[in-house]
Coordinates of C-alpha atoms and ligand atoms in Angstrom, one line a residue:
Chain R
M208 CA 51.2 132.2 -45.6
S209 CA 50.9 132.9 -49.1
A210 CA 46.5 134.9 -48.2
Q211 CA 49.5 136.8 -45.6
S212 CA 51.5 137.4 -47.9
L213 CA 48.3 139.2 -50.2
E214 CA 47.4 141.2 -47.0
T215 CA 50.9 142.9 -46.7
P216 CA 52.2 145.8 -48.4
A217 CA 54.8 145.9 -51.3
K218 CA 56.9 148.4 -49.8
I219 CA 57.3 148.2 -46.3
D220 CA 58.4 150.7 -44.3
W221 CA 60.9 150.0 -42.6
D222 CA 62.1 153.6 -40.6
A223 CA 58.2 152.5 -39.2
I224 CA 58.3 149.0 -37.8
R225 CA 62.0 149.9 -36.2
R226 CA 59.7 153.3 -34.6
D227 CA 58.0 150.8 -33.4
F228 CA 60.8 149.6 -30.0
P229 CA 61.4 152.7 -28.1
I230 CA 64.7 151.2 -27.1
L231 CA 66.3 151.2 -29.8
D232 CA 65.8 154.9 -28.8
Q233 CA 68.7 155.7 -27.3
E234 CA 72.7 156.0 -26.2
V235 CA 74.7 154.1 -24.5
H236 CA 78.6 155.0 -23.7
G237 CA 76.8 158.2 -25.9
K238 CA 76.6 156.5 -28.5
P239 CA 73.5 155.1 -30.2
L240 CA 72.5 152.4 -29.1
A241 CA 73.1 149.8 -32.4
Y242 CA 71.9 146.0 -30.4
L243 CA 72.8 143.1 -32.4
D244 CA 72.5 141.1 -29.9
N245 CA 69.0 139.4 -31.0
A246 CA 69.3 134.9 -30.7
A247 CA 70.0 136.1 -27.0
S248 CA 66.7 138.6 -26.8
S249 CA 65.1 140.9 -29.0
Q250 CA 63.0 143.3 -28.3
M251 CA 59.9 144.5 -27.6
P252 CA 57.7 146.1 -30.1
Q253 CA 54.8 148.7 -28.0
Q254 CA 52.4 146.8 -29.7
V255 CA 53.3 144.0 -27.1
I256 CA 54.1 146.1 -24.4
D257 CA 50.7 148.3 -24.9
R258 CA 49.2 145.0 -24.5
I259 CA 51.1 143.8 -21.0
V260 CA 50.4 147.5 -19.8
E261 CA 46.7 146.7 -20.9
Y262 CA 46.7 143.2 -19.5
Q263 CA 48.1 144.0 -15.6
T264 CA 46.1 147.8 -16.0
T265 CA 42.4 146.2 -16.4
F266 CA 41.9 142.5 -16.4
H267 CA 45.4 141.1 -14.4
S268 CA 43.8 137.5 -12.1
N269 CA 44.0 133.9 -12.6
I270 CA 43.4 132.0 -16.0
H271 CA 41.1 129.1 -15.9
R272 CA 39.5 129.7 -12.3
G273 CA 37.6 132.1 -11.5
V274 CA 34.5 133.0 -13.0
H275 CA 34.8 136.9 -12.4
A276 CA 34.8 138.6 -15.4
L277 CA 38.6 140.0 -14.9
S278 CA 39.8 135.6 -15.1
Q279 CA 37.7 135.3 -18.0
K280 CA 39.2 138.5 -20.0
A281 CA 42.4 136.6 -18.7
T282 CA 41.6 133.1 -19.8
D283 CA 40.1 135.0 -23.1
A284 CA 43.2 136.0 -24.1
F285 CA 45.7 133.3 -22.8
E286 CA 43.7 130.7 -24.6
E287 CA 43.8 133.3 -27.9
T288 CA 47.4 132.9 -27.5
R289 CA 47.5 129.3 -27.4
S290 CA 45.8 129.4 -31.4
L291 CA 48.0 132.5 -32.7
V292 CA 50.8 129.6 -31.3
R293 CA 49.1 126.4 -33.2
Q294 CA 48.7 129.4 -37.3
F295 CA 52.4 130.3 -35.7
L296 CA 53.3 126.6 -36.0
N297 CA 50.6 125.1 -38.5
A298 CA 50.2 122.5 -35.1
R299 CA 46.9 120.6 -35.7
E300 CA 44.9 121.9 -33.0
D301 CA 45.9 123.9 -29.9
A302 CA 46.2 121.3 -27.6
E303 CA 48.8 120.7 -28.6
C304 CA 50.2 123.9 -28.3
I305 CA 51.4 123.8 -24.8
F306 CA 53.2 126.9 -22.8
T307 CA 56.7 126.5 -20.3
R308 CA 58.7 129.3 -19.0
G309 CA 60.9 128.7 -21.8
A310 CA 62.8 126.6 -24.4
T311 CA 65.1 125.0 -22.2
E312 CA 62.0 123.8 -19.9
G313 CA 60.5 121.4 -22.8
I314 CA 63.4 120.2 -23.5
N315 CA 63.3 119.0 -19.9
A316 CA 60.0 118.0 -20.6
V317 CA 60.0 115.6 -23.0
M318 CA 63.7 113.8 -21.2
H319 CA 61.9 113.4 -17.8
G320 CA 58.1 112.9 -19.8
Y321 CA 59.3 110.9 -22.9
G322 CA 62.7 109.5 -21.8
R323 CA 62.3 108.4 -18.8
K324 CA 59.3 107.3 -19.0
F325 CA 60.1 104.9 -22.9
L326 CA 63.8 104.6 -23.1
K327 CA 65.7 101.6 -21.7
A328 CA 69.7 100.9 -21.1
G329 CA 71.5 100.8 -24.2
D330 CA 68.8 102.7 -26.2
E331 CA 69.9 105.1 -27.9
V332 CA 70.0 109.0 -28.1
V333 CA 71.3 111.2 -31.0
I334 CA 71.7 114.2 -30.7
T335 CA 74.7 116.4 -33.0
H336 CA 77.8 118.3 -32.7
M337 CA 76.0 121.8 -32.6
E338 CA 73.3 121.7 -29.8
H339 CA 72.4 124.3 -27.1
H340 CA 73.1 123.2 -23.4
S341 CA 69.7 122.5 -23.4
N342 CA 69.7 119.7 -25.4
I343 CA 72.7 118.3 -24.5
V344 CA 72.5 118.5 -20.6
P345 CA 68.9 116.3 -20.6
W346 CA 69.7 113.7 -22.5
Q347 CA 73.2 113.4 -20.1
M348 CA 71.5 112.9 -17.2
L349 CA 68.6 110.5 -18.7
R350 CA 72.1 108.6 -19.7
D351 CA 73.8 108.5 -15.9
E352 CA 69.4 107.4 -15.0
K353 CA 69.0 104.7 -17.5
G354 CA 72.4 103.8 -18.6
I355 CA 70.9 105.0 -22.4
V356 CA 74.0 105.9 -25.6
L357 CA 74.0 109.4 -26.2
K358 CA 75.6 109.3 -30.2
V359 CA 76.9 113.3 -31.7
V360 CA 76.1 113.7 -35.4
P361 CA 79.4 115.7 -36.1
M362 CA 80.2 118.8 -37.5
T363 CA 82.0 120.2 -40.3
D364 CA 84.5 122.6 -40.3
D365 CA 82.4 125.1 -42.0
G366 CA 79.8 124.4 -39.3
R367 CA 76.6 122.7 -41.3
L368 CA 76.1 118.9 -40.5
D369 CA 76.8 116.5 -42.3
L370 CA 73.5 114.5 -42.9
E371 CA 75.5 110.5 -43.8
A372 CA 77.0 111.2 -40.9
F373 CA 73.8 111.6 -39.4
Q374 CA 72.4 109.3 -41.4
E375 CA 75.2 107.1 -40.0
A376 CA 74.3 107.2 -36.4
I377 CA 71.0 107.4 -37.3
T378 CA 70.8 102.8 -36.4
D379 CA 67.6 100.3 -35.1
K380 CA 69.1 100.8 -31.8
T381 CA 68.1 104.6 -32.1
K382 CA 65.1 105.5 -30.3
F383 CA 65.3 109.2 -29.8
V384 CA 66.8 112.6 -32.0
S385 CA 66.9 115.9 -30.9
C386 CA 68.5 118.2 -32.4
I387 CA 68.9 122.2 -33.2
H388 CA 67.2 123.6 -36.1
V389 CA 68.7 126.8 -36.7
S390 CA 72.2 126.9 -34.4
N391 CA 72.3 129.8 -32.3
A392 CA 76.0 130.2 -31.9
L393 CA 76.1 130.2 -36.4
G394 CA 73.1 130.7 -38.0
T395 CA 73.7 127.9 -39.7
I396 CA 69.7 126.1 -41.0
N397 CA 69.6 123.0 -40.3
P398 CA 67.9 120.5 -43.8
I399 CA 65.5 119.5 -40.3
K400 CA 63.4 118.0 -42.1
E401 CA 64.9 115.6 -44.3
I402 CA 66.3 114.9 -40.6
A403 CA 62.8 113.7 -39.2
A404 CA 62.5 111.4 -42.2
M405 CA 65.6 110.0 -41.0
A406 CA 65.3 109.8 -37.2
H407 CA 60.9 108.0 -38.8
A408 CA 62.8 106.0 -41.0
V409 CA 63.8 103.5 -37.9
G410 CA 60.9 105.1 -35.7
A411 CA 62.3 107.0 -33.5
P412 CA 60.8 110.8 -32.7
I413 CA 62.2 114.0 -33.3
L414 CA 62.4 116.8 -31.2
M415 CA 63.1 119.9 -32.8
D416 CA 64.7 123.1 -31.4
G417 CA 63.6 125.9 -32.1
C418 CA 64.9 128.4 -30.6
Q419 CA 66.2 130.5 -33.3
A420 CA 63.9 129.2 -36.4
A421 CA 61.1 131.1 -35.1
P422 CA 61.8 134.4 -34.9
H423 CA 62.9 134.2 -38.3
L424 CA 61.5 131.6 -40.6
T425 CA 58.6 130.0 -41.7
L426 CA 57.0 127.6 -40.3
D427 CA 54.7 124.1 -40.0
V428 CA 55.5 120.8 -37.6
Q429 CA 53.4 119.4 -39.8
D430 CA 55.4 120.0 -42.4
L431 CA 58.9 119.1 -41.4
D432 CA 56.9 115.9 -38.8
A433 CA 58.0 117.4 -36.0
D434 CA 56.9 115.4 -33.2
F435 CA 58.6 117.5 -30.4
Y436 CA 59.4 121.2 -31.1
V437 CA 60.4 124.0 -28.6
A438 CA 61.0 127.6 -29.2
S439 CA 61.0 130.9 -26.2
A440 CA 58.8 133.9 -25.7
H441 CA 61.7 136.3 -25.7
K442 CA 63.8 135.9 -28.6
M443 CA 60.4 136.4 -30.9
C444 CA 59.5 140.1 -30.1
A445 CA 58.4 138.7 -26.5
S446 CA 58.7 138.4 -22.7
T447 CA 60.6 136.1 -21.1
G448 CA 59.3 133.4 -18.7
V449 CA 58.3 131.6 -21.5
G450 CA 58.4 128.9 -23.9
I451 CA 56.4 126.9 -26.5
F452 CA 56.7 123.3 -26.0
Y453 CA 55.0 121.9 -29.0
G454 CA 53.5 118.5 -29.2
K455 CA 51.8 116.0 -31.3
R456 CA 48.6 114.6 -29.8
E457 CA 49.6 111.4 -29.4
M458 CA 52.9 111.9 -27.3
L459 CA 51.6 114.5 -25.5
E460 CA 48.8 111.8 -24.7
K461 CA 51.0 108.4 -24.0
M462 CA 54.3 110.6 -21.9
D463 CA 54.2 111.8 -18.3
P464 CA 54.2 115.5 -16.9
F465 CA 57.6 116.6 -15.2
L466 CA 55.2 119.1 -13.4
G467 CA 52.9 118.8 -10.6
G468 CA 50.3 120.2 -9.4
G469 CA 46.8 122.6 -9.9
D470 CA 45.3 122.4 -12.9
M471 CA 46.2 119.8 -14.4
I472 CA 44.6 117.0 -12.8
L473 CA 41.3 116.6 -13.3
S474 CA 40.5 115.0 -9.2
V475 CA 42.8 114.3 -6.6
S476 CA 42.4 112.6 -3.4
F477 CA 45.2 110.7 -1.8
D478 CA 45.0 107.6 -3.1
E479 CA 45.1 108.8 -7.0
T480 CA 45.3 112.0 -8.8
V481 CA 43.6 111.6 -12.4
Y482 CA 45.7 113.9 -14.8
N483 CA 43.8 116.2 -16.2
V484 CA 43.8 116.5 -20.3
I485 CA 46.2 118.0 -22.9
P486 CA 47.8 121.3 -23.2
H487 CA 46.9 121.4 -19.1
K488 CA 48.4 118.0 -18.1
F489 CA 51.5 120.1 -19.3
E490 CA 50.6 123.2 -16.9
A491 CA 51.1 122.8 -13.7
G492 CA 51.2 126.1 -11.2
T493 CA 49.9 129.2 -12.6
P494 CA 51.1 130.2 -15.6
P495 CA 53.3 133.4 -17.5
I496 CA 49.6 134.6 -18.2
M497 CA 51.6 138.4 -18.7
P498 CA 54.5 136.8 -20.9
V499 CA 52.0 134.6 -23.1
I500 CA 49.4 137.0 -23.9
A501 CA 52.4 139.5 -24.2
L502 CA 53.8 136.8 -27.1
G503 CA 50.4 136.1 -28.2
A504 CA 50.4 140.3 -29.3
A505 CA 53.9 139.3 -30.7
I506 CA 53.3 136.7 -33.0
K507 CA 50.4 139.0 -34.5
Y508 CA 52.3 141.7 -34.6
L509 CA 55.1 139.3 -36.7
T510 CA 52.6 137.8 -38.6
A511 CA 51.5 141.2 -39.5
I512 CA 54.6 142.2 -40.8
G513 CA 55.2 138.4 -42.5
R514 CA 57.4 136.5 -42.3
D515 CA 59.1 135.5 -45.8
N516 CA 58.8 139.4 -45.3
I517 CA 60.8 139.7 -41.2
A518 CA 63.0 136.9 -43.3
R519 CA 64.0 138.9 -46.5
R520 CA 65.3 142.0 -44.2
E521 CA 67.3 140.2 -42.5
D522 CA 69.0 138.3 -45.8
E523 CA 69.2 142.6 -46.9
L524 CA 71.1 143.6 -44.3
L525 CA 73.2 140.2 -43.2
A526 CA 74.1 140.5 -46.8
Y527 CA 75.1 144.1 -46.0
A528 CA 77.1 143.5 -43.8
M529 CA 79.2 140.9 -44.3
E530 CA 80.0 142.7 -48.0
K531 CA 81.1 145.2 -45.7
L532 CA 83.2 142.6 -43.1
D533 CA 85.3 140.4 -45.8
T534 CA 87.0 143.8 -46.2
I535 CA 89.0 143.7 -43.2
D536 CA 91.2 141.5 -43.4
A537 CA 91.9 139.9 -39.7
F538 CA 88.0 139.6 -39.6
K539 CA 87.2 135.9 -39.6
L540 CA 83.4 134.0 -40.0
Y541 CA 82.5 131.0 -38.2
G542 CA 80.1 129.3 -39.4
P543 CA 79.2 128.8 -42.9
R544 CA 78.3 131.8 -45.0
D545 CA 74.4 130.6 -47.0
T546 CA 71.4 128.4 -45.8
K547 CA 71.9 130.0 -43.0
T548 CA 70.2 132.9 -40.8
S549 CA 71.8 136.6 -39.3
V550 CA 73.6 136.2 -37.2
I551 CA 77.2 136.2 -38.0
S552 CA 80.1 134.0 -35.3
F553 CA 83.0 135.8 -35.6
G554 CA 87.0 136.7 -34.4
I555 CA 89.2 139.7 -35.1
G556 CA 92.9 138.2 -35.5
D557 CA 93.5 136.7 -32.5
V558 CA 92.1 139.0 -30.0
H559 CA 89.8 137.7 -27.5
P560 CA 86.3 138.1 -28.0
H561 CA 86.0 139.3 -25.2
D562 CA 87.6 142.0 -26.2
I563 CA 85.5 142.5 -28.9
G564 CA 82.7 142.3 -27.1
T565 CA 84.6 145.8 -25.1
I566 CA 85.8 148.1 -27.5
L567 CA 82.2 147.2 -29.3
D568 CA 79.8 148.3 -26.5
T569 CA 82.1 150.7 -25.7
A570 CA 81.0 152.1 -29.5
G571 CA 77.3 151.1 -28.3
V572 CA 77.4 148.5 -30.7
A573 CA 75.6 145.4 -28.3
V574 CA 76.6 141.6 -29.5
R575 CA 77.0 138.9 -27.7
A576 CA 80.9 137.5 -26.7
G577 CA 81.6 134.1 -25.4
H578 CA 80.9 130.6 -25.5
H579 CA 76.7 131.1 -26.5
C580 CA 76.1 127.9 -24.2
T581 CA 78.2 126.2 -26.7
Q582 CA 81.3 124.7 -25.4
P583 CA 82.0 121.6 -28.0
L584 CA 80.6 123.4 -30.9
M585 CA 84.0 126.2 -29.8
K586 CA 86.2 123.3 -28.8
R587 CA 85.3 121.0 -32.2
L588 CA 86.4 125.1 -33.9
G589 CA 89.1 125.2 -31.8
I590 CA 88.4 128.3 -30.4
P591 CA 87.2 129.2 -26.7
A592 CA 84.4 132.0 -28.0
T593 CA 83.4 133.7 -30.7
A594 CA 82.5 137.4 -31.5
R595 CA 77.8 137.4 -32.2
A596 CA 76.5 140.1 -34.2
S597 CA 72.7 138.7 -34.8
I598 CA 70.3 141.0 -36.6
A599 CA 66.7 140.7 -36.8
F600 CA 64.6 143.2 -38.5
Y601 CA 63.9 146.5 -37.0
N602 CA 67.7 146.9 -37.7
N603 CA 69.1 149.3 -40.6
T604 CA 72.4 150.0 -42.5
D605 CA 73.8 152.1 -39.6
D606 CA 73.4 149.4 -37.3
I607 CA 75.7 147.6 -39.8
D608 CA 78.1 150.7 -40.1
A609 CA 78.6 151.2 -36.0
L610 CA 79.8 147.6 -36.3
V611 CA 82.5 147.5 -38.9
G612 CA 83.7 150.8 -37.9
A613 CA 83.8 149.1 -33.8
I614 CA 85.6 146.3 -35.0
N615 CA 87.6 148.8 -37.4
D616 CA 89.1 150.1 -33.3
V617 CA 89.3 146.9 -32.1
T618 CA 91.9 146.2 -35.6
E619 CA 93.7 149.7 -34.4
I620 CA 93.9 149.0 -31.2
F621 CA 94.7 145.8 -30.9
G622 CA 97.2 146.1 -33.8
A623 CA 94.9 142.8 -35.5
Chain Y
M212 CA 88.3 155.8 -28.8
T213 CA 90.3 157.3 -25.7
D214 CA 87.7 155.1 -22.9
L215 CA 89.5 152.8 -24.3
R216 CA 93.0 153.0 -25.1
N217 CA 93.2 154.6 -21.4
L218 CA 91.4 150.8 -21.0
Y219 CA 93.6 149.7 -23.1
Q220 CA 96.9 151.6 -21.7
E221 CA 100.3 150.0 -23.9
V222 CA 102.0 148.3 -21.8
I223 CA 98.9 146.1 -21.3
L224 CA 98.3 144.8 -24.4
E225 CA 102.4 144.9 -24.7
H226 CA 102.0 141.8 -21.9
N227 CA 99.1 140.4 -23.5
K228 CA 101.5 140.2 -27.0
K229 CA 104.6 138.7 -25.0
P230 CA 103.2 137.4 -21.3
R231 CA 105.8 136.8 -19.1
N232 CA 106.5 133.8 -16.6
F233 CA 103.2 131.7 -18.9
G234 CA 103.9 128.1 -19.4
P235 CA 103.6 125.1 -16.8
L236 CA 106.3 124.5 -13.9
E237 CA 107.5 120.6 -13.6
E238 CA 108.2 121.1 -10.2
F239 CA 106.1 123.1 -7.7
T240 CA 105.3 123.2 -4.5
H241 CA 101.5 125.3 -4.7
E242 CA 99.0 125.2 -8.2
A243 CA 95.6 126.2 -8.8
H244 CA 93.2 126.8 -11.2
G245 CA 91.3 129.7 -12.2
Y246 CA 88.2 129.2 -13.8
N247 CA 85.3 131.9 -15.1
P248 CA 82.8 130.4 -17.2
L249 CA 81.0 133.2 -18.2
C250 CA 83.6 134.0 -20.4
G251 CA 86.1 131.0 -19.9
D252 CA 89.0 132.6 -18.9
D253 CA 91.0 129.8 -17.8
Y254 CA 94.3 129.8 -16.3
H255 CA 96.1 127.4 -13.8
I256 CA 98.5 129.6 -11.3
Y257 CA 102.5 127.0 -10.3
M258 CA 105.0 128.1 -7.6
V259 CA 108.2 127.7 -6.3
V260 CA 107.5 128.8 -2.3
E261 CA 111.1 128.2 -0.5
D262 CA 111.8 129.5 2.6
D263 CA 108.4 132.3 2.4
V264 CA 109.4 133.6 -0.5
V265 CA 108.4 133.0 -4.0
K266 CA 111.2 131.8 -5.6
K267 CA 109.2 130.6 -8.5
V268 CA 105.9 131.5 -9.8
T269 CA 104.4 131.6 -13.7
F270 CA 100.4 130.4 -15.6
D271 CA 99.2 128.8 -18.5
G272 CA 96.3 128.8 -20.3
T273 CA 93.3 131.5 -22.4
G274 CA 92.1 133.9 -21.6
C275 CA 91.4 137.8 -23.2
A276 CA 94.1 141.1 -22.5
I277 CA 92.5 142.2 -19.4
S278 CA 92.9 138.4 -18.0
K279 CA 96.6 136.8 -19.6
A280 CA 98.6 140.9 -19.0
A281 CA 97.2 140.8 -15.2
A282 CA 98.3 137.5 -14.6
S283 CA 101.7 138.4 -16.5
M284 CA 102.5 141.8 -14.8
M285 CA 101.6 140.0 -11.6
T286 CA 104.5 137.1 -12.2
T287 CA 106.6 139.7 -11.9
K288 CA 105.3 141.9 -10.0
I289 CA 105.5 138.9 -7.4
K290 CA 108.5 136.7 -8.2
G291 CA 110.8 137.5 -5.5
K292 CA 108.5 138.9 -3.2
S293 CA 107.9 136.9 0.4
V294 CA 104.1 135.1 0.8
E295 CA 103.2 138.0 2.6
E296 CA 103.9 140.3 0.2
A297 CA 102.2 138.6 -2.0
E298 CA 99.5 138.2 -0.8
Q299 CA 99.5 142.4 0.1
Y300 CA 99.1 143.0 -3.6
I301 CA 96.3 140.7 -3.8
A302 CA 94.5 142.4 -1.5
E303 CA 95.6 145.8 -2.5
F304 CA 94.8 144.6 -6.4
R305 CA 91.8 143.7 -5.7
A306 CA 91.5 147.0 -3.1
M307 CA 91.8 149.2 -6.7
M308 CA 89.4 146.8 -8.7
A309 CA 86.7 148.1 -5.6
D310 CA 87.6 152.1 -6.4
E311 CA 88.8 151.3 -2.5
L312 CA 92.3 151.7 -3.2
D313 CA 94.4 154.0 -0.7
D314 CA 97.4 156.8 -1.4
D315 CA 99.9 153.4 1.0
G316 CA 98.3 150.6 -1.9
Q317 CA 98.7 153.0 -4.6
E318 CA 103.0 154.3 -3.8
H319 CA 102.8 150.4 -3.4
L320 CA 100.8 149.0 -6.4
G321 CA 103.0 150.9 -8.5
H322 CA 103.1 149.7 -12.5
L323 CA 99.7 147.7 -12.2
K324 CA 97.7 150.3 -10.9
V325 CA 97.7 149.9 -14.8
F326 CA 94.2 147.5 -15.0
A327 CA 92.7 151.2 -12.4
G328 CA 90.5 151.6 -15.2
V329 CA 89.3 148.0 -15.9
A330 CA 87.6 149.3 -12.1
Q331 CA 85.3 151.7 -14.5
L332 CA 84.2 148.1 -16.6
P333 CA 81.8 146.6 -14.3
N334 CA 82.0 143.2 -16.7
R335 CA 86.0 142.7 -16.6
I336 CA 86.8 143.3 -13.5
K337 CA 86.5 139.7 -13.0
C338 CA 89.5 139.3 -16.2
A339 CA 91.1 141.0 -14.0
V340 CA 90.8 140.0 -10.6
L341 CA 90.7 136.3 -12.2
P342 CA 95.3 135.5 -12.1
W343 CA 95.5 136.8 -8.0
H344 CA 91.8 135.0 -7.2
T345 CA 94.4 131.9 -8.2
L346 CA 97.2 133.2 -6.8
N347 CA 95.4 133.5 -3.1
A348 CA 93.2 130.1 -4.4
A349 CA 97.1 128.8 -5.0
I350 CA 98.5 130.5 -1.2
H351 CA 96.4 129.4 0.9
G352 CA 95.8 125.6 -1.6
N353 CA 92.3 124.9 -2.5
D354 CA 93.1 123.4 -6.0
G355 CA 91.2 125.5 -7.8
T356 CA 88.6 128.4 -7.8
S357 CA 85.5 130.1 -9.8
T358 CA 84.6 133.5 -10.0
E359 CA 80.9 131.9 -9.9
G360 CA 82.0 129.9 -7.2
E361 CA 81.5 130.3 -3.6
A362 CA 84.8 128.7 -3.1
D363 CA 86.0 132.5 -2.1
E364 CA 85.5 134.8 0.4
W365 CA 86.6 137.4 -2.4
D366 CA 83.4 136.6 -4.3
G367 CA 79.8 138.3 -3.6
Ligands
LIG61 C1 69.7 127.3 -29.9 C2 68.7 127.0 -28.7 N1 68.5 126.4 -27.4 C3 68.4 126.9 -26.1 C4 68.2 128.0 -26.2 C5 67.7 127.9 -23.9 O1 67.1 128.7 -24.6 P1 65.6 129.4 -23.6 O2 68.2 130.1 -21.9 O3 65.0 130.5 -23.4 O4 65.6 127.9 -22.5 C6 68.4 129.1 -26.5 C7 69.0 130.9 -25.9 O5 69.8 130.7 -25.1 C8 69.1 128.6 -28.1 O6 69.0 129.4 -28.7

């Protein structure tokens, strides 16, 4: 990353960067849009949109199958993205970077391809109280099918994982660990490298759910020693429809593919099919070519700004927001105050988050209100839901001011 | 802010703060559970129906101000009314949410018209309608209703 920091201009024109995002320049309910729902889906810069238009208007075609020029060009762009993903994750080789439909599919691919093949009754799979439903439900399906034991590492009151409890949960019966890297509901950055070391100490592989880490942190799957790492492109300034699924070569090679179909085979007869090599073994059928190519453009865009710069910018906006929000009596923050990404999960007195969301929306402020697909986490905090403002580097202090102003409307209306 | 005042009218805020007929009934003839999985609004409705009259009706659970006030005001409205009239209210409330309520219905709904503002907010209609969905389920002996399910003919 150091080479990249050197290339980055010392002073970044964040206003110019914001202008790269055409969607932000609009009014909602007659107010300037303050888009603060980036943890659900981030927005797309013009550079990525242009790339999509270029693909659709000049070389849209299927990949890995045609001898014609368009197909070759599409294949090259598709495979270029794989290389960019490898660099983005610092994976050893391109073949370890697989495209799925999203993070959810990546986790399911591991459950089916590794879990169903290698785990048996009585084996323990360790997850945490902080997981997104997509990292709970597949393991419950495996539990119900195979009789594995699902162990849940508790969370502290301030929304962190207790490493001692983690250590206790991992025993020689532990055969797999699946853990969220950064919490989508609270923003907590988990000590995932230490957790990986604990898993590996008993010989268990680890899957890291990096959905919320990928857009904000500099990643190095080799340094973290991730066996599997998943993320979703729509949270990384690209489009819906594609996810990143990284696996160590030796893991991917011994796993079964999740889906069967075209492209994932070397030969097919009615007696026998020979699977293709990785990554193709895991990419059955025509992949989401346009979203993959868009992801390539998004990674170039993020890398050009510099991921350290992005993290710094988001931390600054978070600090600016917290300073103002902390002066509101009825404001209650859920989750930790540091070692976190720019996610603000909050309540206002006893106002229901859904009402907060509506009032904020009327002020042009887009946040998410709900359980954030983390019902066990909400239950642990003793609340049905939170309002969540999630900041991206292209937000600015006007967005934060709009948020604070709208929260003041909430306290005024509800007398909170 | 003016739009918001239209949505969050004083009556609604007041019922949200001090919900009427709130809490479970130990003995009841009808009961149903209503749940909105998207936002977590979660209510039970309990009724005592005798001779086709709603003698008692209460609700219990958690949710946003709109759903809670809707449930509270619904119970005060239908208590003491015939089941037939309760069903009429259900139909009228639903029509109001669809912006299709006729003048007779307007008249009949009375102060429940404070919820008319919700009809302008598509993503909040489910909140206001959930208690009424649940009441419908209780009357017809369905165990429960979900705003996302197909159990109720109102969905779609
Ligand atoms: C932490 C986390 N894990 C998993 C997911 C699921 O991602 P997707 O719905 O794109 O598959 C999300 C997105 O909501 C998330 O935030």
